[in-house]
């Protein structure tokens, strides 16, 4: 793995320090209010944890301990089991995710002791290797240090650990993923020399700890599992040279558990085919491939009513599912996953829980009404633990800001 900084001489390696003692500065009323909020959220979470994990001991004792730690430091430290359960429930509460049937199987890599940007880069690479042994993808999260008053905790700037660069060319068109044109330019401004210029150049990771420029770190090839796309029937499809990465690892969302923010906590499941075939490769502001595929299929693109977009999209999705299957890489399809989601919903109801769900995200982007999730409504409400987007992370992930943020 190659790592470099633009201004190594001027920017000393920032080191994340977990304070043992209270900060030496006086507490302001705002600090007191923040501590009270953390305490309230901690109580709610610990009650949930103990209610669902009856073997975990006396909650009152744990609550006393946590209150003391909050009074001393403004926050508190989860036990390993509180962290594991919190991460799993954050997934269970993710109203946009159709794949939650498997929430209990989430593997949690506790890396709260890794405090340098270099160490975090290494653990991101280890996450990628660990999440897909022999092409079987395992839902996995790696948790890096939490935020503490006055110590912001590490950040991974990329939206996902693996994403493709977007290069704007002289004629205004884009080579690669148009979603990441600004992010790619920002990385170049930070010293990344750029990739070979293919439509699928993997971006380096940008990781910061505290203020100052991020560490840029390229991913070693063996950590980036990719699938080249071919079609079950049309042999010309392979010549298009399309591919996609196998593991979607979201890396700029905050894992929020009981008032504690883990801003760097990359997590992955496996792909549902439509995410690639009906969105990443098809959206007009992404790879926009349906016109090309429609032409190769010999469809009449001169009229909407030939349904050329629809036919092209189906063939693209057939290619995605076929290629992952052939490569032995875990992937689900929208029909199977819709059924699984309704099973999950039923299980949650039986357990006496609300399963929050956002219809506009749960319903697949293709053949919506052919899946059972289309034909009903869901209750949606914000529940914690959860994965949340902080505005500054969203902006950085799209290259719209390059400050350290809040
Ligand atoms: N839709 C995103 C993408 O195409 C990934 C989101 C998470 N997906 C998942 N199957 N866990 O990269």
mmCIF file of C-alpha atoms and ligand atoms in Angstrom:
data_model
loop_
_atom_site.group_PDB
_atom_site.id
_atom_site.type_symbol
_atom_site.label_atom_id
_atom_site.label_comp_id
_atom_site.label_asym_id
_atom_site.label_seq_id
_atom_site.Cartn_x
_atom_site.Cartn_y
_atom_site.Cartn_z
ATOM 1 C CA UNK A 1 0.000 0.000 0.000
ATOM 2 C CA UNK A 2 1.306 3.406 -0.990
ATOM 3 C CA UNK A 3 0.679 6.336 1.261
ATOM 4 C CA UNK A 4 1.726 9.912 0.976
ATOM 5 C CA UNK A 5 0.945 13.356 2.250
ATOM 6 C CA UNK A 6 1.176 16.542 0.296
ATOM 7 C CA UNK A 7 2.930 18.556 2.948
ATOM 8 C CA UNK A 8 4.622 16.060 5.183
ATOM 9 C CA UNK A 9 7.146 18.620 6.376
ATOM 10 C CA UNK A 10 4.536 21.148 7.411
ATOM 11 C CA UNK A 11 1.943 18.811 8.839
ATOM 12 C CA UNK A 12 3.192 16.670 11.694
ATOM 13 C CA UNK A 13 1.399 13.331 11.974
ATOM 14 C CA UNK A 14 -1.761 14.065 13.887
ATOM 15 C CA UNK A 15 -2.212 11.611 16.712
ATOM 16 C CA UNK A 16 -5.562 10.822 18.238
ATOM 17 C CA UNK A 17 -5.330 10.763 22.010
ATOM 18 C CA UNK A 18 -8.008 9.230 24.183
ATOM 19 C CA UNK A 19 -7.979 11.372 27.310
ATOM 20 C CA UNK A 20 -7.833 9.424 30.545
ATOM 21 C CA UNK A 21 -8.264 12.529 32.673
ATOM 22 C CA UNK A 22 -10.838 15.292 32.181
ATOM 23 C CA UNK A 23 -9.739 18.075 29.831
ATOM 24 C CA UNK A 24 -7.910 20.811 31.681
ATOM 25 C CA UNK A 25 -10.313 23.515 30.427
ATOM 26 C CA UNK A 26 -13.291 24.680 32.467
ATOM 27 C CA UNK A 27 -16.663 23.254 31.445
ATOM 28 C CA UNK A 28 -19.007 25.737 29.803
ATOM 29 C CA UNK A 29 -22.822 25.585 30.091
ATOM 30 C CA UNK A 30 -22.819 24.197 26.539
ATOM 31 C CA UNK A 31 -20.521 21.349 27.671
ATOM 32 C CA UNK A 32 -22.903 20.633 30.520
ATOM 33 C CA UNK A 33 -25.866 20.497 28.158
ATOM 34 C CA UNK A 34 -23.963 18.200 25.802
ATOM 35 C CA UNK A 35 -23.070 15.908 28.710
ATOM 36 C CA UNK A 36 -26.733 15.820 29.795
ATOM 37 C CA UNK A 37 -27.754 14.832 26.250
ATOM 38 C CA UNK A 38 -25.149 12.063 26.180
ATOM 39 C CA UNK A 39 -26.361 10.825 29.543
ATOM 40 C CA UNK A 40 -30.006 10.698 28.409
ATOM 41 C CA UNK A 41 -29.085 8.860 25.191
ATOM 42 C CA UNK A 42 -26.795 6.493 27.118
ATOM 43 C CA UNK A 43 -29.607 5.604 29.505
ATOM 44 C CA UNK A 44 -32.013 4.835 26.664
ATOM 45 C CA UNK A 45 -29.451 2.691 24.914
ATOM 46 C CA UNK A 46 -28.311 0.789 27.989
ATOM 47 C CA UNK A 47 -31.924 0.006 28.871
ATOM 48 C CA UNK A 48 -32.454 -1.370 25.370
ATOM 49 C CA UNK A 49 -29.196 -3.324 25.551
ATOM 50 C CA UNK A 50 -30.102 -4.926 28.879
ATOM 51 C CA UNK A 51 -33.709 -5.597 27.832
ATOM 52 C CA UNK A 52 -32.572 -7.510 24.741
ATOM 53 C CA UNK A 53 -29.528 -9.096 26.424
ATOM 54 C CA UNK A 54 -30.863 -10.385 29.724
ATOM 55 C CA UNK A 55 -27.598 -12.118 30.560
ATOM 56 C CA UNK A 56 -25.667 -8.841 30.585
ATOM 57 C CA UNK A 57 -25.929 -8.191 34.303
ATOM 58 C CA UNK A 58 -27.529 -5.454 36.370
ATOM 59 C CA UNK A 59 -28.266 -2.371 34.251
ATOM 60 C CA UNK A 60 -28.370 -0.137 37.327
ATOM 61 C CA UNK A 61 -24.764 -0.833 38.130
ATOM 62 C CA UNK A 62 -23.676 -0.178 34.557
ATOM 63 C CA UNK A 63 -25.712 3.039 34.462
ATOM 64 C CA UNK A 64 -24.017 4.302 37.613
ATOM 65 C CA UNK A 65 -20.624 3.606 36.092
ATOM 66 C CA UNK A 66 -21.533 5.337 32.841
ATOM 67 C CA UNK A 67 -22.897 8.430 34.607
ATOM 68 C CA UNK A 68 -19.638 8.754 36.493
ATOM 69 C CA UNK A 69 -17.585 8.453 33.326
ATOM 70 C CA UNK A 70 -19.741 11.095 31.615
ATOM 71 C CA UNK A 71 -19.355 13.445 34.588
ATOM 72 C CA UNK A 72 -15.594 12.998 34.397
ATOM 73 C CA UNK A 73 -14.972 13.040 30.631
ATOM 74 C CA UNK A 74 -18.156 14.270 28.913
ATOM 75 C CA UNK A 75 -18.661 10.872 27.263
ATOM 76 C CA UNK A 76 -18.316 7.165 28.006
ATOM 77 C CA UNK A 77 -16.819 3.998 26.590
ATOM 78 C CA UNK A 78 -18.938 1.106 25.336
ATOM 79 C CA UNK A 79 -18.074 -2.403 26.449
ATOM 80 C CA UNK A 80 -17.288 -4.747 23.536
ATOM 81 C CA UNK A 81 -20.757 -6.337 23.753
ATOM 82 C CA UNK A 82 -22.469 -2.934 23.873
ATOM 83 C CA UNK A 83 -20.559 -1.975 20.739
ATOM 84 C CA UNK A 84 -21.418 -5.180 18.860
ATOM 85 C CA UNK A 85 -25.113 -5.009 19.760
ATOM 86 C CA UNK A 86 -25.236 -1.263 18.999
ATOM 87 C CA UNK A 87 -23.767 -1.748 15.525
ATOM 88 C CA UNK A 88 -26.226 -4.560 14.754
ATOM 89 C CA UNK A 89 -29.210 -2.527 15.948
ATOM 90 C CA UNK A 90 -27.989 0.455 13.914
ATOM 91 C CA UNK A 91 -28.376 -1.791 10.876
ATOM 92 C CA UNK A 92 -31.770 -3.059 12.107
ATOM 93 C CA UNK A 93 -32.935 0.558 12.378
ATOM 94 C CA UNK A 94 -31.740 1.626 8.904
ATOM 95 C CA UNK A 95 -35.028 2.455 7.221
ATOM 96 C CA UNK A 96 -33.485 2.675 3.764
ATOM 97 C CA UNK A 97 -31.965 -0.831 3.750
ATOM 98 C CA UNK A 98 -33.892 -3.699 2.177
ATOM 99 C CA UNK A 99 -31.312 -6.305 3.322
ATOM 100 C CA UNK A 100 -31.926 -6.214 7.058
ATOM 101 C CA UNK A 101 -33.049 -9.833 7.472
ATOM 102 C CA UNK A 102 -29.439 -10.638 8.326
ATOM 103 C CA UNK A 103 -28.862 -7.880 10.905
ATOM 104 C CA UNK A 104 -27.832 -10.301 13.647
ATOM 105 C CA UNK A 105 -25.021 -11.688 11.512
ATOM 106 C CA UNK A 106 -23.068 -8.401 11.282
ATOM 107 C CA UNK A 107 -19.419 -8.997 12.148
ATOM 108 C CA UNK A 108 -17.936 -6.223 14.237
ATOM 109 C CA UNK A 109 -14.217 -5.489 14.052
ATOM 110 C CA UNK A 110 -13.463 -3.443 17.143
ATOM 111 C CA UNK A 111 -10.536 -1.204 16.172
ATOM 112 C CA UNK A 112 -11.124 1.572 18.687
ATOM 113 C CA UNK A 113 -7.462 1.395 19.651
ATOM 114 C CA UNK A 114 -6.220 2.325 16.168
ATOM 115 C CA UNK A 115 -5.485 6.033 16.359
ATOM 116 C CA UNK A 116 -3.243 7.031 13.447
ATOM 117 C CA UNK A 117 -4.325 7.698 9.866
ATOM 118 C CA UNK A 118 -1.791 5.083 8.690
ATOM 119 C CA UNK A 119 -3.207 2.499 11.102
ATOM 120 C CA UNK A 120 -6.745 3.259 9.942
ATOM 121 C CA UNK A 121 -5.735 2.881 6.277
ATOM 122 C CA UNK A 122 -4.224 -0.542 7.055
ATOM 123 C CA UNK A 123 -7.380 -1.612 8.892
ATOM 124 C CA UNK A 124 -9.575 -0.473 5.975
ATOM 125 C CA UNK A 125 -7.553 -2.739 3.703
ATOM 126 C CA UNK A 126 -7.877 -5.552 6.245
ATOM 127 C CA UNK A 127 -11.629 -4.924 6.324
ATOM 128 C CA UNK A 128 -11.837 -5.385 2.548
ATOM 129 C CA UNK A 129 -9.893 -8.656 2.707
ATOM 130 C CA UNK A 130 -11.841 -9.881 5.696
ATOM 131 C CA UNK A 131 -15.277 -9.041 4.290
ATOM 132 C CA UNK A 132 -14.948 -11.237 1.190
ATOM 133 C CA UNK A 133 -12.864 -14.353 1.845
ATOM 134 C CA UNK A 134 -12.973 -16.567 -1.250
ATOM 135 C CA UNK A 135 -15.575 -14.219 -2.791
ATOM 136 C CA UNK A 136 -18.196 -14.979 -0.159
ATOM 137 C CA UNK A 137 -19.188 -11.622 1.231
ATOM 138 C CA UNK A 138 -19.806 -11.263 4.952
ATOM 139 C CA UNK A 139 -21.578 -8.214 6.382
ATOM 140 C CA UNK A 140 -18.830 -6.491 8.357
ATOM 141 C CA UNK A 141 -18.183 -3.218 10.178
ATOM 142 C CA UNK A 142 -14.874 -1.851 11.458
ATOM 143 C CA UNK A 143 -15.221 0.622 14.309
ATOM 144 C CA UNK A 144 -12.528 3.263 14.850
ATOM 145 C CA UNK A 145 -12.219 5.656 17.833
ATOM 146 C CA UNK A 146 -15.303 7.558 18.951
ATOM 147 C CA UNK A 147 -15.626 11.319 19.292
ATOM 148 C CA UNK A 148 -14.751 12.821 22.656
ATOM 149 C CA UNK A 149 -15.163 16.412 23.811
ATOM 150 C CA UNK A 150 -12.364 18.375 22.183
ATOM 151 C CA UNK A 151 -11.145 15.301 20.247
ATOM 152 C CA UNK A 152 -13.100 14.905 17.012
ATOM 153 C CA UNK A 153 -12.023 11.357 16.127
ATOM 154 C CA UNK A 154 -10.886 10.097 12.740
ATOM 155 C CA UNK A 155 -12.693 10.612 9.422
ATOM 156 C CA UNK A 156 -12.702 8.653 6.208
ATOM 157 C CA UNK A 157 -13.500 11.212 3.506
ATOM 158 C CA UNK A 158 -14.527 8.732 0.784
ATOM 159 C CA UNK A 159 -18.211 7.773 0.500
ATOM 160 C CA UNK A 160 -17.172 4.151 0.099
ATOM 161 C CA UNK A 161 -13.815 2.416 0.508
ATOM 162 C CA UNK A 162 -13.932 1.420 -3.158
ATOM 163 C CA UNK A 163 -15.181 3.968 -5.691
ATOM 164 C CA UNK A 164 -14.129 4.931 -9.203
ATOM 165 C CA UNK A 165 -12.545 8.227 -10.202
ATOM 166 C CA UNK A 166 -14.322 10.631 -12.546
ATOM 167 C CA UNK A 167 -12.128 12.683 -14.901
ATOM 168 C CA UNK A 168 -13.539 15.648 -16.771
ATOM 169 C CA UNK A 169 -12.074 15.762 -20.289
ATOM 170 C CA UNK A 170 -11.403 18.752 -22.530
ATOM 171 C CA UNK A 171 -14.709 18.341 -24.412
ATOM 172 C CA UNK A 172 -16.659 18.435 -21.148
ATOM 173 C CA UNK A 173 -17.486 14.726 -21.060
ATOM 174 C CA UNK A 174 -16.454 12.494 -18.167
ATOM 175 C CA UNK A 175 -14.311 9.365 -18.112
ATOM 176 C CA UNK A 176 -15.288 7.244 -15.101
ATOM 177 C CA UNK A 177 -17.956 7.919 -12.499
ATOM 178 C CA UNK A 178 -19.413 11.433 -12.885
ATOM 179 C CA UNK A 179 -20.498 11.342 -9.230
ATOM 180 C CA UNK A 180 -16.862 11.617 -8.180
ATOM 181 C CA UNK A 181 -15.521 14.281 -10.534
ATOM 182 C CA UNK A 182 -15.252 16.890 -7.768
ATOM 183 C CA UNK A 183 -13.922 14.351 -5.264
ATOM 184 C CA UNK A 184 -11.296 13.217 -7.778
ATOM 185 C CA UNK A 185 -10.263 16.826 -8.408
ATOM 186 C CA UNK A 186 -10.047 17.446 -4.687
ATOM 187 C CA UNK A 187 -7.763 14.415 -4.244
ATOM 188 C CA UNK A 188 -5.559 15.647 -7.061
ATOM 189 C CA UNK A 189 -5.348 19.002 -5.328
ATOM 190 C CA UNK A 190 -4.187 17.116 -2.236
ATOM 191 C CA UNK A 191 -1.385 15.433 -4.163
ATOM 192 C CA UNK A 192 -2.895 12.326 -5.799
ATOM 193 C CA UNK A 193 -1.227 12.017 -9.209
ATOM 194 C CA UNK A 194 -4.344 10.368 -10.694
ATOM 195 C CA UNK A 195 -4.835 6.844 -12.014
ATOM 196 C CA UNK A 196 -4.231 5.460 -15.501
ATOM 197 C CA UNK A 197 -7.358 7.237 -16.793
ATOM 198 C CA UNK A 198 -9.631 4.238 -17.341
ATOM 199 C CA UNK A 199 -13.386 4.428 -16.629
ATOM 200 C CA UNK A 200 -12.770 2.260 -13.550
ATOM 201 C CA UNK A 201 -9.737 3.721 -11.721
ATOM 202 C CA UNK A 202 -10.044 2.975 -8.016
ATOM 203 C CA UNK A 203 -9.695 6.127 -5.911
ATOM 204 C CA UNK A 204 -7.240 6.290 -3.012
ATOM 205 C CA UNK A 205 -8.552 6.594 0.542
ATOM 206 C CA UNK A 206 -8.402 10.002 2.214
ATOM 207 C CA UNK A 207 -8.189 9.657 5.985
ATOM 208 C CA UNK A 208 -7.781 12.419 8.533
ATOM 209 C CA UNK A 209 -7.251 12.444 12.243
ATOM 210 C CA UNK A 210 -7.797 15.908 13.681
ATOM 211 C CA UNK A 211 -6.986 19.030 11.683
ATOM 212 C CA UNK A 212 -4.718 19.151 8.667
ATOM 213 C CA UNK A 213 -4.691 17.477 5.278
ATOM 214 C CA UNK A 214 -5.754 13.841 5.024
ATOM 215 C CA UNK A 215 -3.445 10.939 4.450
ATOM 216 C CA UNK A 216 -3.955 9.590 0.929
ATOM 217 C CA UNK A 217 -3.570 5.865 0.583
ATOM 218 C CA UNK A 218 -3.988 3.671 -2.508
ATOM 219 C CA UNK A 219 -5.658 0.300 -2.080
ATOM 220 C CA UNK A 220 -3.565 -2.735 -2.969
ATOM 221 C CA UNK A 221 -5.030 -4.627 -5.947
ATOM 222 C CA UNK A 222 -5.716 -7.827 -4.021
ATOM 223 C CA UNK A 223 -8.006 -5.919 -1.629
ATOM 224 C CA UNK A 224 -10.230 -4.707 -4.474
ATOM 225 C CA UNK A 225 -12.392 -7.572 -5.669
ATOM 226 C CA UNK A 226 -14.032 -6.681 -8.989
ATOM 227 C CA UNK A 227 -16.292 -8.471 -11.439
ATOM 228 C CA UNK A 228 -15.968 -8.024 -15.206
ATOM 229 C CA UNK A 229 -19.408 -7.925 -16.818
ATOM 230 C CA UNK A 230 -20.620 -10.248 -19.525
ATOM 231 C CA UNK A 231 -24.117 -11.184 -20.703
ATOM 232 C CA UNK A 232 -25.652 -14.673 -20.609
ATOM 233 C CA UNK A 233 -26.684 -14.419 -24.290
ATOM 234 C CA UNK A 234 -25.120 -11.400 -26.031
ATOM 235 C CA UNK A 235 -21.420 -12.062 -26.516
ATOM 236 C CA UNK A 236 -20.717 -8.436 -27.591
ATOM 237 C CA UNK A 237 -21.523 -7.289 -24.068
ATOM 238 C CA UNK A 238 -18.126 -8.347 -22.763
ATOM 239 C CA UNK A 239 -16.406 -6.071 -25.305
ATOM 240 C CA UNK A 240 -17.894 -3.040 -23.565
ATOM 241 C CA UNK A 241 -15.234 -3.574 -20.895
ATOM 242 C CA UNK A 242 -17.616 -2.940 -18.008
ATOM 243 C CA UNK A 243 -16.911 -3.988 -14.456
ATOM 244 C CA UNK A 244 -17.939 -3.181 -10.902
ATOM 245 C CA UNK A 245 -16.452 -3.701 -7.464
ATOM 246 C CA UNK A 246 -17.892 -6.566 -5.447
ATOM 247 C CA UNK A 247 -18.128 -5.054 -1.964
ATOM 248 C CA UNK A 248 -20.002 -1.826 -1.180
ATOM 249 C CA UNK A 249 -18.373 -0.459 2.004
ATOM 250 C CA UNK A 250 -20.022 2.781 3.106
ATOM 251 C CA UNK A 251 -17.381 4.803 4.890
ATOM 252 C CA UNK A 252 -18.674 8.332 5.524
ATOM 253 C CA UNK A 253 -21.696 7.635 7.705
ATOM 254 C CA UNK A 254 -21.560 7.993 11.463
ATOM 255 C CA UNK A 255 -22.440 5.042 13.663
ATOM 256 C CA UNK A 256 -24.421 6.559 16.502
ATOM 257 C CA UNK A 257 -24.923 4.451 19.633
ATOM 258 C CA UNK A 258 -26.365 5.793 22.881
ATOM 259 C CA UNK A 259 -25.122 9.359 22.402
ATOM 260 C CA UNK A 260 -21.686 8.289 21.143
ATOM 261 C CA UNK A 261 -20.559 9.129 17.593
ATOM 262 C CA UNK A 262 -18.236 6.822 15.704
ATOM 263 C CA UNK A 263 -17.545 8.978 12.678
ATOM 264 C CA UNK A 264 -15.230 6.404 11.117
ATOM 265 C CA UNK A 265 -17.025 3.056 11.044
ATOM 266 C CA UNK A 266 -17.007 1.611 7.513
ATOM 267 C CA UNK A 267 -19.600 -1.149 6.970
ATOM 268 C CA UNK A 268 -20.630 -3.447 4.170
ATOM 269 C CA UNK A 269 -23.266 -5.913 3.077
ATOM 270 C CA UNK A 270 -23.385 -7.476 -0.365
ATOM 271 C CA UNK A 271 -24.841 -5.918 -3.478
ATOM 272 C CA UNK A 272 -28.354 -6.266 -4.839
ATOM 273 C CA UNK A 273 -27.984 -6.371 -8.644
ATOM 274 C CA UNK A 274 -30.174 -3.325 -9.321
ATOM 275 C CA UNK A 275 -27.853 -1.027 -7.330
ATOM 276 C CA UNK A 276 -25.295 -1.547 -10.069
ATOM 277 C CA UNK A 277 -27.461 -2.353 -13.107
ATOM 278 C CA UNK A 278 -30.325 0.088 -12.574
ATOM 279 C CA UNK A 279 -28.446 2.919 -10.827
ATOM 280 C CA UNK A 280 -24.624 3.082 -10.903
ATOM 281 C CA UNK A 281 -24.286 2.049 -14.535
ATOM 282 C CA UNK A 282 -27.662 3.371 -15.727
ATOM 283 C CA UNK A 283 -28.484 6.716 -14.062
ATOM 284 C CA UNK A 284 -28.049 9.568 -16.523
ATOM 285 C CA UNK A 285 -25.782 11.375 -14.048
ATOM 286 C CA UNK A 286 -23.685 8.231 -13.452
ATOM 287 C CA UNK A 287 -22.338 5.915 -16.202
ATOM 288 C CA UNK A 288 -25.492 6.455 -18.333
ATOM 289 C CA UNK A 289 -25.055 3.235 -20.304
ATOM 290 C CA UNK A 290 -28.617 2.506 -21.443
ATOM 291 C CA UNK A 291 -28.381 4.438 -24.748
ATOM 292 C CA UNK A 292 -25.213 2.549 -25.717
ATOM 293 C CA UNK A 293 -26.693 -0.824 -24.782
ATOM 294 C CA UNK A 294 -29.972 -0.037 -26.551
ATOM 295 C CA UNK A 295 -28.064 0.750 -29.751
ATOM 296 C CA UNK A 296 -26.089 -2.495 -29.487
ATOM 297 C CA UNK A 297 -29.404 -4.327 -29.007
ATOM 298 C CA UNK A 298 -30.652 -2.701 -32.205
ATOM 299 C CA UNK A 299 -33.533 -0.894 -30.506
ATOM 300 C CA UNK A 300 -35.205 2.228 -31.818
ATOM 301 C CA UNK A 301 -33.902 4.974 -29.537
ATOM 302 C CA UNK A 302 -35.798 7.610 -31.535
ATOM 303 C CA UNK A 303 -39.016 7.132 -29.585
ATOM 304 C CA UNK A 304 -39.707 6.672 -25.886
ATOM 305 C CA UNK A 305 -42.440 4.243 -26.789
ATOM 306 C CA UNK A 306 -40.120 1.585 -28.105
ATOM 307 C CA UNK A 307 -39.266 1.173 -24.393
ATOM 308 C CA UNK A 308 -35.581 1.042 -25.370
ATOM 309 C CA UNK A 309 -34.520 2.284 -21.934
ATOM 310 C CA UNK A 310 -36.526 -0.438 -20.234
ATOM 311 C CA UNK A 311 -35.222 -3.253 -22.463
ATOM 312 C CA UNK A 312 -31.647 -2.006 -22.169
ATOM 313 C CA UNK A 313 -31.916 -1.789 -18.407
ATOM 314 C CA UNK A 314 -33.222 -5.338 -18.112
ATOM 315 C CA UNK A 315 -30.333 -6.660 -20.220
ATOM 316 C CA UNK A 316 -27.793 -4.681 -18.192
ATOM 317 C CA UNK A 317 -29.236 -6.122 -14.992
ATOM 318 C CA UNK A 318 -29.224 -9.613 -16.452
ATOM 319 C CA UNK A 319 -25.523 -9.118 -17.200
ATOM 320 C CA UNK A 320 -24.769 -7.941 -13.643
ATOM 321 C CA UNK A 321 -26.512 -10.911 -11.996
ATOM 322 C CA UNK A 322 -25.028 -13.389 -14.483
ATOM 323 C CA UNK A 323 -21.483 -12.050 -14.069
ATOM 324 C CA UNK A 324 -21.467 -12.065 -10.256
ATOM 325 C CA UNK A 325 -22.949 -15.549 -10.254
ATOM 326 C CA UNK A 326 -20.344 -16.790 -12.715
ATOM 327 C CA UNK A 327 -17.540 -15.218 -10.678
ATOM 328 C CA UNK A 328 -18.846 -16.863 -7.502
ATOM 329 C CA UNK A 329 -19.282 -13.485 -5.782
ATOM 330 C CA UNK A 330 -22.205 -13.031 -3.365
ATOM 331 C CA UNK A 331 -25.040 -10.932 -4.767
ATOM 332 C CA UNK A 332 -28.790 -10.855 -4.340
ATOM 333 C CA UNK A 333 -31.568 -9.909 -6.779
ATOM 334 C CA UNK A 334 -34.477 -7.574 -6.119
ATOM 335 C CA UNK A 335 -37.152 -10.297 -6.204
ATOM 336 C CA UNK A 336 -35.471 -12.482 -3.581
ATOM 337 C CA UNK A 337 -34.523 -9.544 -1.419
ATOM 338 C CA UNK A 338 -38.038 -8.089 -1.469
ATOM 339 C CA UNK A 339 -39.407 -11.368 -0.137
ATOM 340 C CA UNK A 340 -36.678 -11.504 2.494
ATOM 341 C CA UNK A 341 -37.482 -7.997 3.581
ATOM 342 C CA UNK A 342 -41.137 -8.860 4.172
ATOM 343 C CA UNK A 343 -40.006 -11.884 6.204
ATOM 344 C CA UNK A 344 -37.839 -9.557 8.258
ATOM 345 C CA UNK A 345 -40.744 -7.194 8.798
ATOM 346 C CA UNK A 346 -42.921 -10.044 10.028
ATOM 347 C CA UNK A 347 -40.206 -11.238 12.413
ATOM 348 C CA UNK A 348 -39.749 -7.774 13.829
ATOM 349 C CA UNK A 349 -43.477 -7.414 14.379
ATOM 350 C CA UNK A 350 -43.535 -10.756 16.171
ATOM 351 C CA UNK A 351 -40.723 -9.531 18.407
ATOM 352 C CA UNK A 352 -42.909 -6.537 19.286
ATOM 353 C CA UNK A 353 -40.697 -4.020 17.526
ATOM 354 C CA UNK A 354 -41.328 -1.281 15.006
ATOM 355 C CA UNK A 355 -39.369 -1.817 11.801
ATOM 356 C CA UNK A 356 -38.811 1.635 10.300
ATOM 357 C CA UNK A 357 -38.792 1.619 6.500
ATOM 358 C CA UNK A 358 -38.663 4.337 3.850
ATOM 359 C CA UNK A 359 -40.821 3.203 0.904
ATOM 360 C CA UNK A 360 -38.894 5.305 -1.618
ATOM 361 C CA UNK A 361 -35.646 3.520 -0.728
ATOM 362 C CA UNK A 362 -36.988 0.013 -0.056
ATOM 363 C CA UNK A 363 -38.793 -0.338 -3.399
ATOM 364 C CA UNK A 364 -36.292 -1.459 -6.076
ATOM 365 C CA UNK A 365 -35.456 0.985 -8.892
ATOM 366 C CA UNK A 366 -36.573 -1.508 -11.556
ATOM 367 C CA UNK A 367 -39.759 -3.573 -11.946
ATOM 368 C CA UNK A 368 -41.056 -2.056 -8.732
ATOM 369 C CA UNK A 369 -44.607 -3.388 -8.949
ATOM 370 C CA UNK A 370 -43.334 -6.886 -9.754
ATOM 371 C CA UNK A 371 -41.919 -7.089 -6.217
ATOM 372 C CA UNK A 372 -44.109 -7.505 -3.117
ATOM 373 C CA UNK A 373 -42.496 -4.568 -1.241
ATOM 374 C CA UNK A 374 -44.175 -2.144 -3.683
ATOM 375 C CA UNK A 375 -47.729 -2.987 -2.680
ATOM 376 C CA UNK A 376 -47.843 -1.611 0.838
ATOM 377 C CA UNK A 377 -46.778 1.228 3.075
ATOM 378 C CA UNK A 378 -44.372 1.239 5.987
ATOM 379 C CA UNK A 379 -43.967 3.043 9.229
ATOM 380 C CA UNK A 380 -40.900 5.234 9.102
ATOM 381 C CA UNK A 381 -39.376 6.891 12.116
ATOM 382 C CA UNK A 382 -35.891 7.751 13.224
ATOM 383 C CA UNK A 383 -34.628 5.263 15.760
ATOM 384 C CA UNK A 384 -31.273 4.904 17.490
ATOM 385 C CA UNK A 385 -28.736 3.334 17.336
ATOM 386 C CA UNK A 386 -28.449 4.220 13.657
ATOM 387 C CA UNK A 387 -26.139 5.208 10.832
ATOM 388 C CA UNK A 388 -26.437 8.916 10.139
ATOM 389 C CA UNK A 389 -25.050 11.341 7.598
ATOM 390 C CA UNK A 390 -23.391 14.392 9.097
ATOM 391 C CA UNK A 391 -23.626 17.250 6.554
ATOM 392 C CA UNK A 392 -19.862 17.922 6.559
ATOM 393 C CA UNK A 393 -19.121 14.264 5.742
ATOM 394 C CA UNK A 394 -21.650 14.263 2.921
ATOM 395 C CA UNK A 395 -20.022 17.355 1.428
ATOM 396 C CA UNK A 396 -16.488 15.992 1.742
ATOM 397 C CA UNK A 397 -17.512 12.640 0.213
ATOM 398 C CA UNK A 398 -18.571 14.479 -2.934
ATOM 399 C CA UNK A 399 -15.519 16.758 -2.964
ATOM 400 C CA UNK A 400 -17.559 19.863 -2.202
ATOM 401 C CA UNK A 401 -15.472 20.829 0.803
ATOM 402 C CA UNK A 402 -12.019 19.853 1.925
ATOM 403 C CA UNK A 403 -11.966 21.149 5.473
ATOM 404 C CA UNK A 404 -11.755 18.933 8.506
ATOM 405 C CA UNK A 405 -15.346 19.915 9.399
ATOM 406 C CA UNK A 406 -17.056 19.605 12.730
HETATM 407 N N1 LIG B 1 -26.058 1.722 -3.604
HETATM 408 C C1 LIG B 1 -24.695 1.812 -3.193
HETATM 409 C C2 LIG B 1 -23.788 1.463 -4.385
HETATM 410 O O1 LIG B 1 -24.266 1.130 -5.413
HETATM 411 C C3 LIG B 1 -24.367 0.905 -2.037
HETATM 412 C C4 LIG B 1 -25.251 1.039 -0.818
HETATM 413 C C5 LIG B 1 -25.178 -0.135 0.111
HETATM 414 N N2 LIG B 1 -25.613 -1.352 -0.533
HETATM 415 C C6 LIG B 1 -25.587 -2.566 0.022
HETATM 416 N N3 LIG B 1 -26.000 -3.562 -0.715
HETATM 417 N N4 LIG B 1 -25.161 -2.780 1.232
HETATM 418 O O2 LIG B 1 -22.595 1.433 -4.298
#
